[in-house]
Short mmCIF file of C-alpha atoms in Angstrom, two decimals:
data_model
loop_
_atom_site.label_atom_id
_atom_site.label_comp_id
_atom_site.label_asym_id
_atom_site.label_seq_id
_atom_site.Cartn_x
_atom_site.Cartn_y
_atom_site.Cartn_z
CA UNK A 269 -7.01 173.83 -38.81
CA UNK A 270 -7.91 172.17 -35.58
CA UNK A 271 -9.76 169.47 -37.46
CA UNK A 272 -6.73 168.77 -39.67
CA UNK A 273 -4.36 168.50 -36.68
CA UNK A 274 -6.70 166.09 -34.93
CA UNK A 275 -6.69 163.79 -37.95
CA UNK A 276 -2.91 163.83 -38.10
CA UNK A 277 -2.68 162.89 -34.39
CA UNK A 278 -5.03 159.96 -34.90
CA UNK A 279 -2.96 158.70 -37.82
CA UNK A 280 0.26 158.96 -35.80
CA UNK A 281 -1.23 156.92 -32.92
CA UNK A 282 -2.40 154.32 -35.41
CA UNK A 283 1.13 153.87 -36.84
CA UNK A 284 2.72 153.53 -33.37
CA UNK A 285 0.35 150.70 -32.40
CA UNK A 286 1.00 148.95 -35.66
CA UNK A 287 4.74 149.25 -35.12
CA UNK A 288 4.43 147.84 -31.58
CA UNK A 289 2.69 144.65 -32.71
CA UNK A 290 4.69 144.16 -35.87
CA UNK A 291 7.54 141.47 -35.92
CA UNK A 292 11.24 142.42 -35.89
CA UNK A 293 14.22 140.56 -37.41
CA UNK A 294 16.30 140.71 -34.14
CA UNK A 295 13.83 138.65 -32.16
CA UNK A 296 13.87 135.92 -34.75
CA UNK A 297 17.60 135.62 -34.61
CA UNK A 298 17.53 135.30 -30.82
CA UNK A 299 14.91 132.63 -31.05
CA UNK A 300 16.96 130.69 -33.55
CA UNK A 301 20.04 130.95 -31.36
CA UNK A 302 18.16 129.72 -28.33
CA UNK A 303 16.84 126.81 -30.33
CA UNK A 304 20.31 125.90 -31.59
CA UNK A 305 21.72 126.14 -28.08
CA UNK A 306 18.96 123.92 -26.75
CA UNK A 307 19.57 121.33 -29.46
CA UNK A 308 23.34 121.51 -28.88
CA UNK A 309 22.96 121.07 -25.15
CA UNK A 310 20.64 118.14 -25.71
CA UNK A 311 23.14 116.51 -28.05
CA UNK A 312 25.95 117.21 -25.58
CA UNK A 313 24.01 115.65 -22.73
CA UNK A 314 23.36 112.57 -24.83
CA UNK A 315 26.62 112.08 -26.71
CA UNK A 316 29.41 113.93 -24.87
CA UNK A 317 31.29 111.38 -22.69
CA UNK A 318 32.06 112.01 -19.06
CA UNK A 319 34.75 110.17 -17.12
CA UNK A 320 33.49 109.38 -13.64
CA UNK A 321 36.07 109.57 -10.88
CA UNK A 322 36.66 109.30 -7.15
CA UNK A 323 38.85 111.96 -5.60
CA UNK A 324 41.24 111.61 -2.70
CA UNK A 325 44.10 113.44 -1.08
CA UNK A 326 47.25 112.23 0.61
CA UNK A 327 51.01 112.43 0.41
CA UNK A 328 54.04 111.04 -1.37
CA UNK A 329 55.59 107.94 0.25
CA UNK A 330 58.39 105.50 -0.49
CA UNK A 331 56.86 102.19 -1.52
CA UNK A 332 59.71 99.87 -0.50
CA UNK A 333 59.78 99.50 3.31
CA UNK A 334 63.56 99.04 3.24
CA UNK A 335 64.06 102.40 1.53
CA UNK A 336 61.84 104.56 3.68
CA UNK A 337 63.29 107.18 6.06
CA UNK A 338 64.58 105.42 9.14
CA UNK A 339 65.79 106.36 12.57
CA UNK A 340 69.39 105.73 13.57
CA UNK A 341 69.28 104.62 17.21
CA UNK A 342 71.86 104.15 19.94
CA UNK A 343 72.22 100.44 20.68
CA UNK A 344 73.81 100.90 24.13
CA UNK A 345 73.55 103.41 26.98
CA UNK A 346 76.47 105.69 26.29
CA UNK A 347 77.83 109.19 26.11
CA UNK A 348 78.05 110.98 22.77
CA UNK A 349 81.70 111.36 21.89
CA UNK A 350 81.87 112.70 18.35
CA UNK A 351 79.71 113.34 15.26
CA UNK A 352 81.32 112.69 11.88
CA UNK A 353 78.40 114.06 9.79
CA UNK A 354 76.20 117.13 9.60
CA UNK A 355 72.60 117.83 8.62
CA UNK A 356 72.01 117.28 4.91
CA UNK A 357 75.26 115.37 4.38
CA UNK A 358 75.17 112.48 1.89
CA UNK A 359 76.57 109.24 3.32
CA UNK A 360 77.25 105.75 2.02
CA UNK A 361 76.10 102.49 3.55
CA UNK A 362 78.43 101.46 6.40
CA UNK A 363 80.01 104.91 6.74
CA UNK A 364 80.91 105.94 10.30
CA UNK A 365 78.63 108.77 11.39
CA UNK A 366 79.07 108.91 15.19
CA UNK A 367 81.13 107.48 18.05
CA UNK A 368 79.92 106.75 21.60
CA UNK A 369 81.57 106.04 24.96
CA UNK A 370 80.13 103.06 26.86
CA UNK A 371 78.66 103.70 30.32
CA UNK A 372 78.34 100.06 31.44
CA UNK A 373 81.02 99.31 34.09
CA UNK A 374 81.41 95.74 32.80
CA UNK A 375 82.81 97.03 29.52
CA UNK A 376 84.96 99.94 30.69
CA UNK A 377 88.24 97.96 30.89
CA UNK A 378 90.23 98.66 27.69
CA UNK A 379 92.32 95.48 28.21
CA UNK A 380 89.31 93.20 28.60
CA UNK A 381 89.53 91.80 25.10
CA UNK A 382 93.25 91.07 25.48
CA UNK A 383 92.75 89.21 28.76
CA UNK A 384 89.88 87.19 27.37
CA UNK A 385 92.03 86.14 24.43
CA UNK A 386 94.83 85.07 26.83
CA UNK A 387 92.36 82.94 28.78
CA UNK A 388 91.14 81.49 25.52
CA UNK A 389 94.69 80.49 24.55
CA UNK A 390 95.32 78.85 27.95
CA UNK A 391 92.10 76.88 27.80
CA UNK A 392 92.82 75.84 24.23
CA UNK A 393 96.27 74.55 25.24
CA UNK A 394 94.75 72.67 28.18
CA UNK A 395 92.20 71.04 25.93
CA UNK A 396 94.89 70.08 23.41
CA UNK A 397 96.93 68.41 26.19
CA UNK A 398 93.87 66.52 27.40
CA UNK A 399 93.12 65.40 23.86
CA UNK A 400 96.73 64.20 23.43
CA UNK A 401 96.54 62.25 26.72
CA UNK A 402 93.22 60.76 25.68
CA UNK A 403 94.75 59.64 22.39
CA UNK A 404 97.78 58.05 24.13
CA UNK A 405 95.55 56.19 26.57
CA UNK A 406 93.42 54.97 23.70
CA UNK A 407 96.55 53.50 22.07
CA UNK A 408 97.57 51.85 25.37
CA UNK A 409 94.13 50.35 25.72
CA UNK A 410 94.30 48.97 22.21
CA UNK A 411 97.74 47.43 22.90
CA UNK A 412 96.51 45.90 26.15
CA UNK A 413 93.55 44.38 24.38
CA UNK A 414 95.88 42.78 21.86
CA UNK A 415 98.10 41.50 24.72
CA UNK A 416 95.07 40.07 26.50
CA UNK A 417 93.94 38.37 23.33
CA UNK A 418 97.36 36.67 23.14
CA UNK A 419 97.90 35.92 26.89
CA UNK A 420 94.54 34.38 27.65
CA UNK A 421 94.79 31.60 25.02
CA UNK A 422 98.37 30.86 26.20
CA UNK A 423 97.26 30.52 29.82
CA UNK A 424 94.33 28.41 28.74
CA UNK A 425 96.68 26.13 26.80
CA UNK A 426 98.96 25.73 29.84
CA UNK A 427 95.97 24.79 31.97
CA UNK A 428 94.96 22.20 29.39
CA UNK A 429 98.50 20.78 29.37
CA UNK A 430 98.36 20.47 33.16
CA UNK A 431 95.13 18.54 32.84
CA UNK A 432 96.79 16.24 30.32
CA UNK A 433 99.67 15.61 32.75
CA UNK A 434 97.16 14.64 35.43
CA UNK A 435 95.68 12.11 33.06
CA UNK A 436 99.17 10.73 32.28
CA UNK A 437 100.02 10.56 36.00
CA UNK A 438 96.78 8.73 36.71
CA UNK A 439 97.67 6.20 34.02
CA UNK A 440 101.14 5.78 35.58
CA UNK A 441 99.61 5.19 39.03
CA UNK A 442 97.27 2.59 37.60
CA UNK A 443 100.17 0.81 35.85
CA UNK A 444 102.25 0.88 39.06
CA UNK A 445 99.34 -0.53 41.03
CA UNK A 446 98.93 -3.39 38.57
CA UNK A 447 102.68 -4.02 38.66
CA UNK A 448 102.56 -4.10 42.48
CA UNK A 449 99.77 -6.68 42.41
CA UNK A 450 101.72 -8.78 39.93
CA UNK A 451 104.94 -8.71 41.97
CA UNK A 452 103.00 -9.55 45.13
CA UNK A 453 101.48 -12.64 43.48
CA UNK A 454 104.89 -13.65 42.21
CA UNK A 455 106.38 -13.17 45.71
CA UNK A 456 103.67 -15.34 47.26
CA UNK A 457 104.33 -18.14 44.74
CA UNK A 458 108.06 -17.89 45.40
CA UNK A 459 107.50 -18.24 49.13
CA UNK A 460 105.38 -21.39 48.62
CA UNK A 461 107.91 -22.88 46.25
CA UNK A 462 110.82 -21.98 48.58
CA UNK A 463 109.12 -23.66 51.52
CA UNK A 464 108.66 -26.76 49.38
CA UNK A 465 112.27 -26.58 48.31
CA UNK A 466 111.42 -26.01 44.72
CA UNK A 467 113.00 -22.54 44.53
CA UNK A 468 116.22 -21.23 45.91
CA UNK A 469 116.55 -18.49 48.43
CA UNK A 470 118.04 -16.36 45.69
CA UNK A 471 114.84 -16.53 43.67
CA UNK A 472 112.87 -15.58 46.75
CA UNK A 473 115.06 -12.57 47.36
CA UNK A 474 114.70 -11.46 43.75
CA UNK A 475 110.91 -11.73 44.06
CA UNK A 476 111.01 -9.65 47.23
CA UNK A 477 113.18 -7.08 45.44
CA UNK A 478 110.67 -6.86 42.58
CA UNK A 479 107.89 -6.33 45.09
CA UNK A 480 109.81 -3.52 46.77
CA UNK A 481 110.51 -1.87 43.42
CA UNK A 482 106.86 -2.13 42.44
CA UNK A 483 105.75 -0.47 45.68
CA UNK A 484 108.32 2.26 45.19
CA UNK A 485 107.10 2.87 41.63
CA UNK A 486 103.52 3.06 42.91
CA UNK A 487 104.44 5.66 45.49
CA UNK A 488 106.43 7.61 42.89
CA UNK A 489 103.47 7.54 40.48
CA UNK A 490 101.08 8.69 43.18
CA UNK A 491 103.44 11.53 44.10
CA UNK A 492 103.68 12.51 40.41
CA UNK A 493 99.87 12.51 40.24
CA UNK A 494 99.67 14.88 43.19
CA UNK A 495 102.24 17.18 41.57
CA UNK A 496 100.28 17.15 38.29
CA UNK A 497 97.09 18.07 40.12
CA UNK A 498 98.80 20.96 41.89
CA UNK A 499 100.26 22.13 38.56
CA UNK A 500 96.79 22.06 37.00
CA UNK A 501 95.42 24.15 39.87
CA UNK A 502 98.25 26.63 39.47
CA UNK A 503 97.65 26.79 35.69
CA UNK A 504 93.95 27.60 36.20
CA UNK A 505 94.86 30.24 38.75
CA UNK A 506 97.42 31.69 36.35
CA UNK A 507 94.75 31.86 33.65
CA UNK A 508 92.38 33.72 35.98
CA UNK A 509 95.23 35.98 37.08
CA UNK A 510 96.08 36.94 33.51
CA UNK A 511 92.44 37.77 32.80
CA UNK A 512 92.09 39.73 36.05
CA UNK A 513 95.35 41.63 35.55
CA UNK A 514 94.51 42.64 32.00
CA UNK A 515 90.96 43.61 32.98
CA UNK A 516 92.28 45.72 35.85
CA UNK A 517 94.80 47.41 33.58
CA UNK A 518 92.13 48.14 30.97
CA UNK A 519 89.80 49.47 33.67
CA UNK A 520 92.51 51.84 34.89
CA UNK A 521 93.17 53.04 31.36
CA UNK A 522 89.44 53.46 30.73
CA UNK A 523 89.12 55.50 33.93
CA UNK A 524 92.05 57.67 32.87
CA UNK A 525 90.46 58.12 29.44
CA UNK A 526 87.16 59.11 31.07
CA UNK A 527 88.97 61.67 33.20
CA UNK A 528 90.73 63.04 30.12
CA UNK A 529 87.43 63.18 28.24
CA UNK A 530 85.82 64.99 31.16
CA UNK A 531 88.67 67.49 31.10
CA UNK A 532 88.17 67.95 27.36
CA UNK A 533 84.43 68.52 27.73
CA UNK A 534 84.72 70.88 30.70
CA UNK A 535 87.45 72.83 28.94
CA UNK A 536 85.39 72.97 25.76
CA UNK A 537 82.44 74.30 27.78
CA UNK A 538 84.64 76.98 29.32
CA UNK A 539 86.03 77.86 25.89
CA UNK A 540 82.48 78.11 24.53
CA UNK A 541 81.41 80.44 27.34
CA UNK A 542 84.58 82.47 26.98
CA UNK A 543 84.04 82.72 23.24
CA UNK A 544 80.53 84.07 23.87
CA UNK A 545 81.96 86.63 26.30
CA UNK A 546 84.61 87.57 23.75
CA UNK A 547 82.02 88.00 21.03
CA UNK A 548 79.82 90.05 23.36
CA UNK A 549 82.73 92.32 24.20
CA UNK A 550 83.65 92.62 20.53
CA UNK A 551 80.05 93.37 19.59
CA UNK A 552 79.84 95.88 22.42
CA UNK A 553 82.93 97.62 21.11
CA UNK A 554 81.38 97.71 17.63
CA UNK A 555 78.17 99.17 19.06
CA UNK A 556 80.14 102.16 20.29
CA UNK A 557 80.43 103.19 16.67
CA UNK A 558 77.30 104.21 14.77
CA UNK A 559 77.26 103.43 11.04
CA UNK A 560 74.88 104.50 8.29
CA UNK A 561 72.38 101.65 7.70
CA UNK A 562 71.97 102.64 4.05
CA UNK A 563 73.15 105.12 1.48
CA UNK A 564 71.26 108.39 1.66
CA UNK A 565 71.13 111.84 3.17
CA UNK A 566 71.21 112.74 6.86
CA UNK A 567 67.93 114.57 7.42
CA UNK A 568 68.56 115.80 10.94
CA UNK A 569 70.72 115.17 14.00
CA UNK A 570 68.65 114.88 17.17
CA UNK A 571 71.43 114.58 19.75
CA UNK A 572 74.20 117.13 19.56
CA UNK A 573 77.11 118.17 21.70
CA UNK A 574 79.97 116.06 23.00
CA UNK A 575 79.25 114.47 26.37
CA UNK A 576 75.48 114.20 26.01
CA UNK A 577 74.25 110.89 27.39
CA UNK A 578 71.86 108.66 25.49
CA UNK A 579 69.94 105.51 26.37
CA UNK A 580 69.68 102.33 24.36
CA UNK A 581 67.06 102.77 21.64
CA UNK A 582 67.20 106.56 21.68
CA UNK A 583 67.09 108.14 18.22
CA UNK A 584 70.34 109.88 17.30
CA UNK A 585 69.57 110.90 13.72
CA UNK A 586 67.18 110.40 10.80
CA UNK A 587 68.41 109.26 7.39
CA UNK A 588 66.52 109.33 4.08
CA UNK A 589 67.81 106.53 1.81
CA UNK A 590 68.45 107.16 -1.86
CA UNK A 591 65.52 105.78 -3.83
CA UNK A 592 63.32 106.34 -6.86
CA UNK A 593 60.63 103.93 -5.65
CA UNK A 594 58.04 106.63 -5.00
CA UNK A 595 54.31 106.13 -4.61
CA UNK A 596 51.27 108.25 -3.81
CA UNK A 597 49.21 107.46 -0.74
CA UNK A 598 45.59 108.61 -1.18
CA UNK A 599 42.86 108.51 1.46
CA UNK A 600 39.31 107.82 0.25
CA UNK A 601 36.04 107.47 2.15
CA UNK A 602 34.23 104.23 2.85
CA UNK A 603 31.54 105.26 0.34
CA UNK A 604 34.08 105.35 -2.47
CA UNK A 605 36.14 102.32 -1.39
CA UNK A 606 33.85 99.69 -3.04
CA UNK A 607 34.15 101.50 -6.39
CA UNK A 608 37.92 101.27 -6.77
CA UNK A 609 40.03 98.25 -7.65
CA UNK A 610 43.69 97.42 -8.10
CA UNK A 611 44.88 98.44 -11.56
CA UNK A 612 42.52 101.40 -12.02
CA UNK A 613 44.11 104.49 -13.64
CA UNK A 614 44.65 107.56 -11.50
CA UNK A 615 45.49 111.18 -12.29
CA UNK A 616 47.72 112.88 -9.72
CA UNK A 617 48.49 116.49 -8.92
CA UNK A 618 51.64 117.05 -6.86
CA UNK A 619 52.16 120.02 -4.58
CA UNK A 620 54.49 122.51 -6.26
CA UNK A 621 53.58 121.43 -9.80
CA UNK A 622 50.89 123.72 -11.33
CA UNK A 623 48.14 121.65 -12.85
CA UNK A 624 44.64 121.95 -14.28
CA UNK A 625 42.50 118.84 -13.93
CA UNK A 626 39.09 118.26 -15.50
CA UNK A 627 37.72 115.27 -13.65
CA UNK A 628 35.33 114.41 -16.45
CA UNK A 629 37.83 114.88 -19.28
CA UNK A 630 41.25 113.66 -18.09
CA UNK A 631 42.62 113.82 -21.62
CA UNK A 632 42.68 117.62 -21.54
CA UNK A 633 44.23 117.85 -18.08
CA UNK A 634 47.44 119.84 -17.82
CA UNK A 635 50.25 119.29 -15.32
CA UNK A 636 48.92 116.01 -13.88
CA UNK A 637 50.70 112.67 -13.85
CA UNK A 638 49.39 109.18 -14.47
CA UNK A 639 49.42 106.24 -12.09
CA UNK A 640 47.87 102.87 -11.34
CA UNK A 641 46.39 101.58 -8.08
CA UNK A 642 48.75 99.01 -6.57
CA UNK A 643 47.40 98.46 -3.07
CA UNK A 644 44.04 98.98 -1.35
CA UNK A 645 43.95 98.51 2.41
CA UNK A 646 41.74 95.66 3.57
CA UNK A 647 40.70 97.52 6.74
CA UNK A 648 40.01 101.15 7.53
CA UNK A 649 42.21 103.50 9.49
CA UNK A 650 39.78 103.70 12.41
CA UNK A 651 37.92 106.68 10.93
CA UNK A 652 36.08 104.90 8.09
CA UNK A 653 38.73 105.90 5.59
CA UNK A 654 40.78 103.59 3.38
CA UNK A 655 44.29 103.99 2.06
CA UNK A 656 45.04 103.57 -1.64
CA UNK A 657 48.64 103.35 -2.88
CA UNK A 658 49.29 104.52 -6.44
CA UNK A 659 52.48 103.86 -8.39
CA UNK A 660 53.57 105.34 -11.73
CA UNK A 661 51.87 103.93 -14.83
CA UNK A 662 55.05 102.48 -16.33
CA UNK A 663 53.26 101.08 -19.38
CA UNK A 664 51.82 104.46 -20.36
CA UNK A 665 55.14 106.18 -19.67
CA UNK A 666 57.03 103.63 -21.77
CA UNK A 667 54.64 104.18 -24.69
CA UNK A 668 54.99 107.95 -24.41
CA UNK A 669 51.34 108.45 -23.49
CA UNK A 670 52.19 110.00 -20.14
CA UNK A 671 54.97 111.99 -18.54
CA UNK A 672 57.27 110.30 -16.01
CA UNK A 673 56.97 111.38 -12.41
CA UNK A 674 59.37 114.08 -11.19
CA UNK A 675 62.73 112.96 -9.85
CA UNK A 676 62.97 112.05 -6.17
CA UNK A 677 65.25 115.04 -5.66
CA UNK A 678 62.27 117.30 -6.27
CA UNK A 679 59.28 115.11 -5.44
CA UNK A 680 60.11 114.41 -1.81
CA UNK A 681 58.33 112.01 0.54
CA UNK A 682 55.63 113.76 2.55
CA UNK A 683 54.65 116.20 -0.20
CA UNK A 684 50.90 116.68 -0.60
CA UNK A 685 49.18 115.03 -3.53
CA UNK A 686 45.63 115.10 -4.89
CA UNK A 687 44.30 112.26 -6.98
CA UNK A 688 41.36 111.33 -9.15
CA UNK A 689 40.68 107.62 -9.56
CA UNK A 690 39.18 107.04 -12.99
CA UNK A 691 35.97 104.96 -13.11
CA UNK A 692 33.61 104.17 -16.00
CA UNK A 693 32.78 106.55 -18.86
CA UNK A 694 29.13 107.68 -19.10
CA UNK A 695 27.25 110.42 -20.93
CA UNK A 696 27.26 113.97 -19.63
CA UNK A 697 23.48 113.90 -19.18
CA UNK A 698 23.64 110.72 -17.10
CA UNK A 699 26.34 112.26 -14.91
CA UNK A 700 24.23 115.39 -14.31
CA UNK A 701 21.18 113.26 -13.53
CA UNK A 702 23.31 111.17 -11.11
CA UNK A 703 24.65 114.28 -9.39
CA UNK A 704 21.17 115.83 -9.05
CA UNK A 705 19.85 112.62 -7.46
CA UNK A 706 22.97 112.04 -5.30
CA UNK A 707 23.51 108.56 -6.76
CA UNK A 708 26.96 106.91 -6.55
CA UNK A 709 29.10 106.47 -9.66
CA UNK A 710 28.40 103.43 -11.80
CA UNK A 711 30.75 100.46 -11.83
CA UNK A 712 30.45 97.29 -13.85
CA UNK A 713 28.95 94.40 -11.83
CA UNK A 714 31.91 92.10 -12.48
CA UNK A 715 34.25 94.69 -10.95
CA UNK A 716 32.16 94.61 -7.77
CA UNK A 717 32.19 90.81 -7.71
CA UNK A 718 28.49 90.56 -8.61
CA UNK A 719 28.69 87.79 -11.19
CA UNK A 720 25.38 86.62 -12.52
CA UNK A 721 24.76 82.98 -11.67
CA UNK A 722 23.85 80.73 -14.61
CA UNK A 723 20.27 79.48 -14.68
CA UNK A 724 21.37 75.85 -14.77
CA UNK A 725 23.31 76.20 -11.53
CA UNK A 726 20.32 77.80 -9.80
CA UNK A 727 18.09 74.91 -10.89
CA UNK A 728 20.64 72.38 -9.66
CA UNK A 729 20.86 74.11 -6.26
CA UNK A 730 17.09 74.12 -5.91
CA UNK A 731 16.94 70.41 -6.71
CA UNK A 732 19.57 69.64 -4.09
CA UNK A 733 17.73 71.71 -1.48
CA UNK A 734 14.56 69.73 -2.14
#
């Protein structure tokens, strides 16, 4: 019996060893699965695409500088008199939101504008009177010039006539002198003939009478010549007097016109200065009232309570204009800055909007919004970071490929935003290899400005250098 049991034990041990080294179907299946997984992973690494990206974080901003939140400042040192708005109130452009009381003593007089206008009216009337006087004097001067143009030729003509009378008187004197000589010769002949008894005493007396008449005519002609000369002198003096009188009169009128013109100019200068003062006072009065610079919502009031004093330039309130011109401001590092360019697509995740973003597969992202790079800062912010501004991808939104950004009522400026700037598409294996080796993402050379120079140009440059 013991021998039989020993044989059975040996047989049992033999079967257990055989079972331990024999193959099982389960192990084969596992091996096949591992092989399939390995092949699948290899194919995925080679053929599955991966979208490279650069991530950044920032906030929502308003792109247009004229529509960004702005401070409403006091333009003058004043005392707060009354608020017409409250926090969160919607206002229109030009709507009165506050009223101030001026503290400058030069502008405290409530009747200052009225008095300045009265002075303006008085100066305007004075200038009008001076202009009227200047016009009347100009007409007088014109009339005097016409009178001078007529009087001077007349006086000149009278002087010429006087000269002609002198010439006529000189001719008369010469004729009288010749007549005197003739009568004297005749008288001498008569005396000789009378002594010889050839002529009567009567003939001698007649000859003496002719001589006396001739002498008288000579004296009369000489006197007439002297009178003609004196008349000529008087005529020349009259001509000079007419010219001098008219010149003096025109000089007086010109002086009066200059005085009137001086009055006009000085009055105009005073009116100009007064007009500036009036405009300053009017502008100062307008500055006491604070108006909304644009349509929007009052964010907060910084100065409250009637009677609180403010200085010029002090912020009274903050207003957020109504706008839909939103943009995302992302901050990226200097290592990533060379890889991005204007026009690159961006996926954005806004704070408050649940989203799931796969950086390598943006097509399966959920809750993100599309955009395009619009601006890249040319310089850093002092900390080796660069700002990138992203605006909505209007083309993709118009084609229905992407959702429009949320309304500005819900997506407010200052909200946090995360972004992924899409770069080139590579294989999944290449991306893993790049990540393991800490290499930067790949970008096409032309996008980095690395254009390959043609061989011909290089040869030409070398020839020139030689």
